Amino acid sequence: MKIVAGVDALDLPVLFRTAKRRIILHAAIYGPFARSEAHCEALAEALSNPVFKQLDIIALQPDKQSGWAELFLQVLRPGVFKENIEQELRESQDFLNDLAVKHPVKVNIHYLQEQPFQPIVIVDDIICFGQYAYADVPAPVGFWAMVEADVGKLLEWAEEGGAPQDATAVELAAYRLVSECARWGKSSFKSA
């Protein structure tokens, strides 16, 4: 396991470019991705690779806010005005729509129905994760971890309803992250 300060230290664009099967993004809002040329180019490169299978994105739906969403957005973007958050939600949705239109076979968007508890990025068998916190600095500058695991196997466990009894402690810890993503799009995740 690798732990870094700030998501930028993980160099997600490099990971995206090297993706061979799948990318799963569970970050709720994708305004920062939309504004990052490096992220956009890397995702486009992955999606245009013929061996790459799919990009699953778990996102907050901007026009269907629920009771938890307003508080969650305050945690996600501390000190940011509501109008700025609404603009970022629109940017995020435009970014997602653009990806889905350009790559309809490879891009699946899954909308959150409940509050997420941590950002997760999965690229093939690499799982990156941070944490949301009631802090005056946002999640991207917090601690982030990276771990390798057999994500395909962990997605199968999620499809089957849980981890086997003989799973190791490391497998269970990785499964916890993967199953958080799989609950939003089980049917599409198993194909990659």
mmCIF file with all atom_site columns, C-alpha atoms in Angstrom:
data_model
loop_
_atom_site.group_PDB
_atom_site.id
_atom_site.type_symbol
_atom_site.label_atom_id
_atom_site.label_alt_id
_atom_site.label_comp_id
_atom_site.label_asym_id
_atom_site.label_entity_id
_atom_site.label_seq_id
_atom_site.pdbx_PDB_ins_code
_atom_site.Cartn_x
_atom_site.Cartn_y
_atom_site.Cartn_z
_atom_site.occupancy
_atom_site.B_iso_or_equiv
_atom_site.pdbx_formal_charge
_atom_site.auth_seq_id
_atom_site.auth_comp_id
_atom_site.auth_asym_id
_atom_site.auth_atom_id
_atom_site.pdbx_PDB_model_num
ATOM 1   C CA . MET A 1 1   ? 0.000   0.000   0.000   1.00 0.00 ? 1   MET A CA 1
ATOM 2   C CA . LYS A 1 2   ? 1.165   3.475   -0.856  1.00 0.00 ? 2   LYS A CA 1
ATOM 3   C CA . ILE A 1 3   ? -0.071  6.542   1.076   1.00 0.00 ? 3   ILE A CA 1
ATOM 4   C CA . VAL A 1 4   ? 0.406   10.061  -0.269  1.00 0.00 ? 4   VAL A CA 1
ATOM 5   C CA . ALA A 1 5   ? -0.602  13.594  0.681   1.00 0.00 ? 5   ALA A CA 1
ATOM 6   C CA . GLY A 1 6   ? -2.922  14.909  -2.013  1.00 0.00 ? 6   GLY A CA 1
ATOM 7   C CA . VAL A 1 7   ? -4.535  13.060  -4.899  1.00 0.00 ? 7   VAL A CA 1
ATOM 8   C CA . ASP A 1 8   ? -2.209  14.768  -7.400  1.00 0.00 ? 8   ASP A CA 1
ATOM 9   C CA . ALA A 1 9   ? 0.659   12.646  -6.050  1.00 0.00 ? 9   ALA A CA 1
ATOM 10  C CA . LEU A 1 10  ? -1.117  9.570   -7.453  1.00 0.00 ? 10  LEU A CA 1
ATOM 11  C CA . ASP A 1 11  ? -0.874  11.007  -10.995 1.00 0.00 ? 11  ASP A CA 1
ATOM 12  C CA . LEU A 1 12  ? -4.280  9.699   -12.071 1.00 0.00 ? 12  LEU A CA 1
ATOM 13  C CA . PRO A 1 13  ? -3.817  10.753  -15.718 1.00 0.00 ? 13  PRO A CA 1
ATOM 14  C CA . VAL A 1 14  ? -0.901  8.312   -16.029 1.00 0.00 ? 14  VAL A CA 1
ATOM 15  C CA . LEU A 1 15  ? -3.034  5.553   -14.509 1.00 0.00 ? 15  LEU A CA 1
ATOM 16  C CA . PHE A 1 16  ? -5.915  6.360   -16.869 1.00 0.00 ? 16  PHE A CA 1
ATOM 17  C CA . ARG A 1 17  ? -3.639  6.201   -19.920 1.00 0.00 ? 17  ARG A CA 1
ATOM 18  C CA . THR A 1 18  ? -2.374  2.751   -18.948 1.00 0.00 ? 18  THR A CA 1
ATOM 19  C CA . ALA A 1 19  ? -5.843  1.270   -18.272 1.00 0.00 ? 19  ALA A CA 1
ATOM 20  C CA . LYS A 1 20  ? -6.424  -1.989  -20.119 1.00 0.00 ? 20  LYS A CA 1
ATOM 21  C CA . ARG A 1 21  ? -9.873  -3.094  -18.914 1.00 0.00 ? 21  ARG A CA 1
ATOM 22  C CA . ARG A 1 22  ? -11.766 -0.738  -16.675 1.00 0.00 ? 22  ARG A CA 1
ATOM 23  C CA . ILE A 1 23  ? -11.851 2.540   -14.838 1.00 0.00 ? 23  ILE A CA 1
ATOM 24  C CA . ILE A 1 24  ? -14.343 3.151   -12.045 1.00 0.00 ? 24  ILE A CA 1
ATOM 25  C CA . LEU A 1 25  ? -14.694 6.704   -10.746 1.00 0.00 ? 25  LEU A CA 1
ATOM 26  C CA . HIS A 1 26  ? -16.601 7.232   -7.495  1.00 0.00 ? 26  HIS A CA 1
ATOM 27  C CA . ALA A 1 27  ? -16.014 10.895  -6.728  1.00 0.00 ? 27  ALA A CA 1
ATOM 28  C CA . ALA A 1 28  ? -19.536 12.426  -6.800  1.00 0.00 ? 28  ALA A CA 1
ATOM 29  C CA . ILE A 1 29  ? -18.549 15.627  -8.640  1.00 0.00 ? 29  ILE A CA 1
ATOM 30  C CA . TYR A 1 30  ? -16.195 15.779  -11.615 1.00 0.00 ? 30  TYR A CA 1
ATOM 31  C CA . GLY A 1 31  ? -15.709 19.527  -12.139 1.00 0.00 ? 31  GLY A CA 1
ATOM 32  C CA . PRO A 1 32  ? -11.969 19.274  -11.385 1.00 0.00 ? 32  PRO A CA 1
ATOM 33  C CA . PHE A 1 33  ? -11.638 16.480  -13.963 1.00 0.00 ? 33  PHE A CA 1
ATOM 34  C CA . ALA A 1 34  ? -13.565 18.554  -16.521 1.00 0.00 ? 34  ALA A CA 1
ATOM 35  C CA . ARG A 1 35  ? -11.182 21.493  -15.998 1.00 0.00 ? 35  ARG A CA 1
ATOM 36  C CA . SER A 1 36  ? -8.043  19.346  -16.194 1.00 0.00 ? 36  SER A CA 1
ATOM 37  C CA . GLU A 1 37  ? -6.673  18.921  -19.696 1.00 0.00 ? 37  GLU A CA 1
ATOM 38  C CA . ALA A 1 38  ? -4.432  16.092  -18.449 1.00 0.00 ? 38  ALA A CA 1
ATOM 39  C CA . HIS A 1 39  ? -7.382  14.131  -17.015 1.00 0.00 ? 39  HIS A CA 1
ATOM 40  C CA . CYS A 1 40  ? -9.552  14.727  -20.101 1.00 0.00 ? 40  CYS A CA 1
ATOM 41  C CA . GLU A 1 41  ? -6.806  13.662  -22.512 1.00 0.00 ? 41  GLU A CA 1
ATOM 42  C CA . ALA A 1 42  ? -5.932  10.573  -20.466 1.00 0.00 ? 42  ALA A CA 1
ATOM 43  C CA . LEU A 1 43  ? -9.558  9.432   -20.271 1.00 0.00 ? 43  LEU A CA 1
ATOM 44  C CA . ALA A 1 44  ? -9.991  10.036  -24.013 1.00 0.00 ? 44  ALA A CA 1
ATOM 45  C CA . GLU A 1 45  ? -6.869  7.961   -24.680 1.00 0.00 ? 45  GLU A CA 1
ATOM 46  C CA . ALA A 1 46  ? -8.133  5.096   -22.518 1.00 0.00 ? 46  ALA A CA 1
ATOM 47  C CA . LEU A 1 47  ? -11.594 5.194   -24.097 1.00 0.00 ? 47  LEU A CA 1
ATOM 48  C CA . SER A 1 48  ? -10.182 5.132   -27.630 1.00 0.00 ? 48  SER A CA 1
ATOM 49  C CA . ASN A 1 49  ? -7.959  2.125   -26.867 1.00 0.00 ? 49  ASN A CA 1
ATOM 50  C CA . PRO A 1 50  ? -9.648  -0.904  -28.531 1.00 0.00 ? 50  PRO A CA 1
ATOM 51  C CA . VAL A 1 51  ? -8.726  -3.256  -25.647 1.00 0.00 ? 51  VAL A CA 1
ATOM 52  C CA . PHE A 1 52  ? -10.197 -0.944  -22.991 1.00 0.00 ? 52  PHE A CA 1
ATOM 53  C CA . LYS A 1 53  ? -13.665 -2.182  -21.996 1.00 0.00 ? 53  LYS A CA 1
ATOM 54  C CA . GLN A 1 54  ? -15.468 0.386   -19.854 1.00 0.00 ? 54  GLN A CA 1
ATOM 55  C CA . LEU A 1 55  ? -15.546 3.504   -17.747 1.00 0.00 ? 55  LEU A CA 1
ATOM 56  C CA . ASP A 1 56  ? -18.089 3.484   -14.922 1.00 0.00 ? 56  ASP A CA 1
ATOM 57  C CA . ILE A 1 57  ? -18.748 6.806   -13.236 1.00 0.00 ? 57  ILE A CA 1
ATOM 58  C CA . ILE A 1 58  ? -20.649 7.169   -9.973  1.00 0.00 ? 58  ILE A CA 1
ATOM 59  C CA . ALA A 1 59  ? -21.890 10.738  -9.677  1.00 0.00 ? 59  ALA A CA 1
ATOM 60  C CA . LEU A 1 60  ? -24.175 13.107  -7.852  1.00 0.00 ? 60  LEU A CA 1
ATOM 61  C CA . GLN A 1 61  ? -27.132 13.988  -10.045 1.00 0.00 ? 61  GLN A CA 1
ATOM 62  C CA . PRO A 1 62  ? -27.336 17.798  -9.987  1.00 0.00 ? 62  PRO A CA 1
ATOM 63  C CA . ASP A 1 63  ? -31.055 18.195  -10.586 1.00 0.00 ? 63  ASP A CA 1
ATOM 64  C CA . LYS A 1 64  ? -32.237 15.582  -8.098  1.00 0.00 ? 64  LYS A CA 1
ATOM 65  C CA . GLN A 1 65  ? -30.867 16.750  -4.774  1.00 0.00 ? 65  GLN A CA 1
ATOM 66  C CA . SER A 1 66  ? -31.988 14.823  -1.728  1.00 0.00 ? 66  SER A CA 1
ATOM 67  C CA . GLY A 1 67  ? -31.876 15.664  1.961   1.00 0.00 ? 67  GLY A CA 1
ATOM 68  C CA . TRP A 1 68  ? -28.264 14.545  2.392   1.00 0.00 ? 68  TRP A CA 1
ATOM 69  C CA . ALA A 1 69  ? -26.892 16.270  -0.707  1.00 0.00 ? 69  ALA A CA 1
ATOM 70  C CA . GLU A 1 70  ? -26.675 19.838  0.628   1.00 0.00 ? 70  GLU A CA 1
ATOM 71  C CA . LEU A 1 71  ? -24.697 18.840  3.727   1.00 0.00 ? 71  LEU A CA 1
ATOM 72  C CA . PHE A 1 72  ? -22.530 16.502  1.654   1.00 0.00 ? 72  PHE A CA 1
ATOM 73  C CA . LEU A 1 73  ? -21.702 19.322  -0.768  1.00 0.00 ? 73  LEU A CA 1
ATOM 74  C CA . GLN A 1 74  ? -20.665 21.528  2.160   1.00 0.00 ? 74  GLN A CA 1
ATOM 75  C CA . VAL A 1 75  ? -18.287 18.780  3.312   1.00 0.00 ? 75  VAL A CA 1
ATOM 76  C CA . LEU A 1 76  ? -17.058 18.189  -0.236  1.00 0.00 ? 76  LEU A CA 1
ATOM 77  C CA . ARG A 1 77  ? -16.411 21.858  -0.978  1.00 0.00 ? 77  ARG A CA 1
ATOM 78  C CA . PRO A 1 78  ? -15.915 23.639  2.376   1.00 0.00 ? 78  PRO A CA 1
ATOM 79  C CA . GLY A 1 79  ? -16.319 27.405  2.264   1.00 0.00 ? 79  GLY A CA 1
ATOM 80  C CA . VAL A 1 80  ? -17.566 27.466  -1.330  1.00 0.00 ? 80  VAL A CA 1
ATOM 81  C CA . PHE A 1 81  ? -20.675 29.494  -2.131  1.00 0.00 ? 81  PHE A CA 1
ATOM 82  C CA . LYS A 1 82  ? -23.808 27.623  -3.174  1.00 0.00 ? 82  LYS A CA 1
ATOM 83  C CA . GLU A 1 83  ? -23.766 29.286  -6.620  1.00 0.00 ? 83  GLU A CA 1
ATOM 84  C CA . ASN A 1 84  ? -20.211 28.055  -7.208  1.00 0.00 ? 84  ASN A CA 1
ATOM 85  C CA . ILE A 1 85  ? -21.193 24.522  -6.202  1.00 0.00 ? 85  ILE A CA 1
ATOM 86  C CA . GLU A 1 86  ? -24.175 24.634  -8.557  1.00 0.00 ? 86  GLU A CA 1
ATOM 87  C CA . GLN A 1 87  ? -21.853 25.763  -11.360 1.00 0.00 ? 87  GLN A CA 1
ATOM 88  C CA . GLU A 1 88  ? -19.467 22.921  -10.579 1.00 0.00 ? 88  GLU A CA 1
ATOM 89  C CA . LEU A 1 89  ? -22.371 20.457  -10.637 1.00 0.00 ? 89  LEU A CA 1
ATOM 90  C CA . ARG A 1 90  ? -23.325 21.731  -14.105 1.00 0.00 ? 90  ARG A CA 1
ATOM 91  C CA . GLU A 1 91  ? -19.716 21.457  -15.310 1.00 0.00 ? 91  GLU A CA 1
ATOM 92  C CA . SER A 1 92  ? -19.546 17.956  -13.901 1.00 0.00 ? 92  SER A CA 1
ATOM 93  C CA . GLN A 1 93  ? -22.757 16.888  -15.620 1.00 0.00 ? 93  GLN A CA 1
ATOM 94  C CA . ASP A 1 94  ? -21.668 18.430  -18.937 1.00 0.00 ? 94  ASP A CA 1
ATOM 95  C CA . PHE A 1 95  ? -18.365 16.548  -18.676 1.00 0.00 ? 95  PHE A CA 1
ATOM 96  C CA . LEU A 1 96  ? -20.142 13.249  -17.973 1.00 0.00 ? 96  LEU A CA 1
ATOM 97  C CA . ASN A 1 97  ? -22.672 13.791  -20.760 1.00 0.00 ? 97  ASN A CA 1
ATOM 98  C CA . ASP A 1 98  ? -19.860 14.555  -23.202 1.00 0.00 ? 98  ASP A CA 1
ATOM 99  C CA . LEU A 1 99  ? -18.030 11.331  -22.305 1.00 0.00 ? 99  LEU A CA 1
ATOM 100 C CA . ALA A 1 100 ? -21.238 9.297   -22.637 1.00 0.00 ? 100 ALA A CA 1
ATOM 101 C CA . VAL A 1 101 ? -22.103 10.828  -26.026 1.00 0.00 ? 101 VAL A CA 1
ATOM 102 C CA . LYS A 1 102 ? -18.601 10.325  -27.440 1.00 0.00 ? 102 LYS A CA 1
ATOM 103 C CA . HIS A 1 103 ? -18.256 6.767   -26.086 1.00 0.00 ? 103 HIS A CA 1
ATOM 104 C CA . PRO A 1 104 ? -21.790 5.368   -25.591 1.00 0.00 ? 104 PRO A CA 1
ATOM 105 C CA . VAL A 1 105 ? -20.670 1.733   -25.561 1.00 0.00 ? 105 VAL A CA 1
ATOM 106 C CA . LYS A 1 106 ? -17.862 2.174   -23.027 1.00 0.00 ? 106 LYS A CA 1
ATOM 107 C CA . VAL A 1 107 ? -19.216 4.822   -20.606 1.00 0.00 ? 107 VAL A CA 1
ATOM 108 C CA . ASN A 1 108 ? -21.799 4.059   -17.915 1.00 0.00 ? 108 ASN A CA 1
ATOM 109 C CA . ILE A 1 109 ? -23.021 6.758   -15.530 1.00 0.00 ? 109 ILE A CA 1
ATOM 110 C CA . HIS A 1 110 ? -24.569 5.674   -12.237 1.00 0.00 ? 110 HIS A CA 1
ATOM 111 C CA . TYR A 1 111 ? -26.252 8.285   -10.049 1.00 0.00 ? 111 TYR A CA 1
ATOM 112 C CA . LEU A 1 112 ? -25.936 8.248   -6.286  1.00 0.00 ? 112 LEU A CA 1
ATOM 113 C CA . GLN A 1 113 ? -29.121 7.547   -4.365  1.00 0.00 ? 113 GLN A CA 1
ATOM 114 C CA . GLU A 1 114 ? -27.436 7.794   -0.966  1.00 0.00 ? 114 GLU A CA 1
ATOM 115 C CA . GLN A 1 115 ? -24.574 9.766   0.520   1.00 0.00 ? 115 GLN A CA 1
ATOM 116 C CA . PRO A 1 116 ? -21.128 8.465   -0.421  1.00 0.00 ? 116 PRO A CA 1
ATOM 117 C CA . PHE A 1 117 ? -18.491 8.196   2.293   1.00 0.00 ? 117 PHE A CA 1
ATOM 118 C CA . GLN A 1 118 ? -15.219 8.299   0.403   1.00 0.00 ? 118 GLN A CA 1
ATOM 119 C CA . PRO A 1 119 ? -13.851 8.995   -3.051  1.00 0.00 ? 119 PRO A CA 1
ATOM 120 C CA . ILE A 1 120 ? -12.586 5.905   -4.877  1.00 0.00 ? 120 ILE A CA 1
ATOM 121 C CA . VAL A 1 121 ? -10.809 5.546   -8.214  1.00 0.00 ? 121 VAL A CA 1
ATOM 122 C CA . ILE A 1 122 ? -10.219 2.071   -9.637  1.00 0.00 ? 122 ILE A CA 1
ATOM 123 C CA . VAL A 1 123 ? -8.012  1.484   -12.671 1.00 0.00 ? 123 VAL A CA 1
ATOM 124 C CA . ASP A 1 124 ? -7.793  -2.194  -13.609 1.00 0.00 ? 124 ASP A CA 1
ATOM 125 C CA . ASP A 1 125 ? -6.363  -3.763  -10.411 1.00 0.00 ? 125 ASP A CA 1
ATOM 126 C CA . ILE A 1 126 ? -5.286  -0.527  -8.724  1.00 0.00 ? 126 ILE A CA 1
ATOM 127 C CA . ILE A 1 127 ? -7.597  0.984   -6.111  1.00 0.00 ? 127 ILE A CA 1
ATOM 128 C CA . CYS A 1 128 ? -7.043  4.587   -5.001  1.00 0.00 ? 128 CYS A CA 1
ATOM 129 C CA . PHE A 1 129 ? -9.081  6.071   -2.181  1.00 0.00 ? 129 PHE A CA 1
ATOM 130 C CA . GLY A 1 130 ? -9.292  9.167   -0.037  1.00 0.00 ? 130 GLY A CA 1
ATOM 131 C CA . GLN A 1 131 ? -11.752 10.320  2.611   1.00 0.00 ? 131 GLN A CA 1
ATOM 132 C CA . TYR A 1 132 ? -14.381 12.975  3.085   1.00 0.00 ? 132 TYR A CA 1
ATOM 133 C CA . ALA A 1 133 ? -14.128 14.945  6.326   1.00 0.00 ? 133 ALA A CA 1
ATOM 134 C CA . TYR A 1 134 ? -15.635 17.906  8.126   1.00 0.00 ? 134 TYR A CA 1
ATOM 135 C CA . ALA A 1 135 ? -12.490 19.940  7.547   1.00 0.00 ? 135 ALA A CA 1
ATOM 136 C CA . ASP A 1 136 ? -11.656 23.288  6.016   1.00 0.00 ? 136 ASP A CA 1
ATOM 137 C CA . VAL A 1 137 ? -9.570  21.603  3.311   1.00 0.00 ? 137 VAL A CA 1
ATOM 138 C CA . PRO A 1 138 ? -11.171 19.440  0.614   1.00 0.00 ? 138 PRO A CA 1
ATOM 139 C CA . ALA A 1 139 ? -10.636 15.718  0.011   1.00 0.00 ? 139 ALA A CA 1
ATOM 140 C CA . PRO A 1 140 ? -8.196  16.175  -2.903  1.00 0.00 ? 140 PRO A CA 1
ATOM 141 C CA . VAL A 1 141 ? -5.546  17.584  -0.544  1.00 0.00 ? 141 VAL A CA 1
ATOM 142 C CA . GLY A 1 142 ? -6.079  14.962  2.158   1.00 0.00 ? 142 GLY A CA 1
ATOM 143 C CA . PHE A 1 143 ? -4.311  11.635  2.490   1.00 0.00 ? 143 PHE A CA 1
ATOM 144 C CA . TRP A 1 144 ? -4.853  9.204   -0.360  1.00 0.00 ? 144 TRP A CA 1
ATOM 145 C CA . ALA A 1 145 ? -3.926  5.539   -0.546  1.00 0.00 ? 145 ALA A CA 1
ATOM 146 C CA . MET A 1 146 ? -3.215  3.193   -3.429  1.00 0.00 ? 146 MET A CA 1
ATOM 147 C CA . VAL A 1 147 ? -3.421  -0.583  -3.224  1.00 0.00 ? 147 VAL A CA 1
ATOM 148 C CA . GLU A 1 148 ? -3.342  -3.418  -5.763  1.00 0.00 ? 148 GLU A CA 1
ATOM 149 C CA . ALA A 1 149 ? -5.960  -6.165  -5.679  1.00 0.00 ? 149 ALA A CA 1
ATOM 150 C CA . ASP A 1 150 ? -7.732  -8.584  -8.003  1.00 0.00 ? 150 ASP A CA 1
ATOM 151 C CA . VAL A 1 151 ? -10.620 -6.213  -8.750  1.00 0.00 ? 151 VAL A CA 1
ATOM 152 C CA . GLY A 1 152 ? -12.324 -8.665  -11.128 1.00 0.00 ? 152 GLY A CA 1
ATOM 153 C CA . LYS A 1 153 ? -12.528 -11.251 -8.349  1.00 0.00 ? 153 LYS A CA 1
ATOM 154 C CA . LEU A 1 154 ? -13.763 -8.646  -5.859  1.00 0.00 ? 154 LEU A CA 1
ATOM 155 C CA . LEU A 1 155 ? -16.492 -7.530  -8.289  1.00 0.00 ? 155 LEU A CA 1
ATOM 156 C CA . GLU A 1 156 ? -17.535 -11.181 -8.626  1.00 0.00 ? 156 GLU A CA 1
ATOM 157 C CA . TRP A 1 157 ? -17.828 -11.376 -4.844  1.00 0.00 ? 157 TRP A CA 1
ATOM 158 C CA . ALA A 1 158 ? -20.056 -8.297  -4.884  1.00 0.00 ? 158 ALA A CA 1
ATOM 159 C CA . GLU A 1 159 ? -22.227 -9.883  -7.585  1.00 0.00 ? 159 GLU A CA 1
ATOM 160 C CA . GLU A 1 160 ? -22.453 -13.090 -5.533  1.00 0.00 ? 160 GLU A CA 1
ATOM 161 C CA . GLY A 1 161 ? -23.480 -11.202 -2.399  1.00 0.00 ? 161 GLY A CA 1
ATOM 162 C CA . GLY A 1 162 ? -20.299 -11.043 -0.337  1.00 0.00 ? 162 GLY A CA 1
ATOM 163 C CA . ALA A 1 163 ? -16.781 -12.192 0.353   1.00 0.00 ? 163 ALA A CA 1
ATOM 164 C CA . PRO A 1 164 ? -16.080 -15.874 1.023   1.00 0.00 ? 164 PRO A CA 1
ATOM 165 C CA . GLN A 1 165 ? -15.260 -16.958 4.552   1.00 0.00 ? 165 GLN A CA 1
ATOM 166 C CA . ASP A 1 166 ? -11.673 -17.793 3.624   1.00 0.00 ? 166 ASP A CA 1
ATOM 167 C CA . ALA A 1 167 ? -10.919 -14.282 2.298   1.00 0.00 ? 167 ALA A CA 1
ATOM 168 C CA . THR A 1 168 ? -7.748  -12.755 3.712   1.00 0.00 ? 168 THR A CA 1
ATOM 169 C CA . ALA A 1 169 ? -7.707  -9.528  5.724   1.00 0.00 ? 169 ALA A CA 1
ATOM 170 C CA . VAL A 1 170 ? -6.195  -7.660  2.751   1.00 0.00 ? 170 VAL A CA 1
ATOM 171 C CA . GLU A 1 171 ? -8.817  -9.076  0.376   1.00 0.00 ? 171 GLU A CA 1
ATOM 172 C CA . LEU A 1 172 ? -11.603 -8.026  2.751   1.00 0.00 ? 172 LEU A CA 1
ATOM 173 C CA . ALA A 1 173 ? -10.206 -4.507  3.051   1.00 0.00 ? 173 ALA A CA 1
ATOM 174 C CA . ALA A 1 174 ? -9.985  -4.181  -0.747  1.00 0.00 ? 174 ALA A CA 1
ATOM 175 C CA . TYR A 1 175 ? -13.423 -5.767  -1.173  1.00 0.00 ? 175 TYR A CA 1
ATOM 176 C CA . ARG A 1 176 ? -14.900 -3.131  1.114   1.00 0.00 ? 176 ARG A CA 1
ATOM 177 C CA . LEU A 1 177 ? -13.795 -0.418  -1.355  1.00 0.00 ? 177 LEU A CA 1
ATOM 178 C CA . VAL A 1 178 ? -14.822 -2.298  -4.490  1.00 0.00 ? 178 VAL A CA 1
ATOM 179 C CA . SER A 1 179 ? -18.232 -3.243  -3.083  1.00 0.00 ? 179 SER A CA 1
ATOM 180 C CA . GLU A 1 180 ? -18.910 0.436   -2.293  1.00 0.00 ? 180 GLU A CA 1
ATOM 181 C CA . CYS A 1 181 ? -18.576 1.087   -6.027  1.00 0.00 ? 181 CYS A CA 1
ATOM 182 C CA . ALA A 1 182 ? -20.325 -2.092  -7.170  1.00 0.00 ? 182 ALA A CA 1
ATOM 183 C CA . ARG A 1 183 ? -23.523 -1.315  -5.280  1.00 0.00 ? 183 ARG A CA 1
ATOM 184 C CA . TRP A 1 184 ? -24.251 1.461   -7.790  1.00 0.00 ? 184 TRP A CA 1
ATOM 185 C CA . GLY A 1 185 ? -23.755 -0.506  -10.979 1.00 0.00 ? 185 GLY A CA 1
ATOM 186 C CA . LYS A 1 186 ? -23.388 -4.238  -10.368 1.00 0.00 ? 186 LYS A CA 1
ATOM 187 C CA . SER A 1 187 ? -24.864 -5.276  -13.703 1.00 0.00 ? 187 SER A CA 1
ATOM 188 C CA . SER A 1 188 ? -22.433 -3.241  -15.777 1.00 0.00 ? 188 SER A CA 1
ATOM 189 C CA . PHE A 1 189 ? -19.270 -3.749  -13.701 1.00 0.00 ? 189 PHE A CA 1
ATOM 190 C CA . LYS A 1 190 ? -19.007 -7.493  -14.244 1.00 0.00 ? 190 LYS A CA 1
ATOM 191 C CA . SER A 1 191 ? -18.512 -7.215  -18.007 1.00 0.00 ? 191 SER A CA 1
ATOM 192 C CA . ALA A 1 192 ? -15.057 -5.614  -17.912 1.00 0.00 ? 192 ALA A CA 1
#
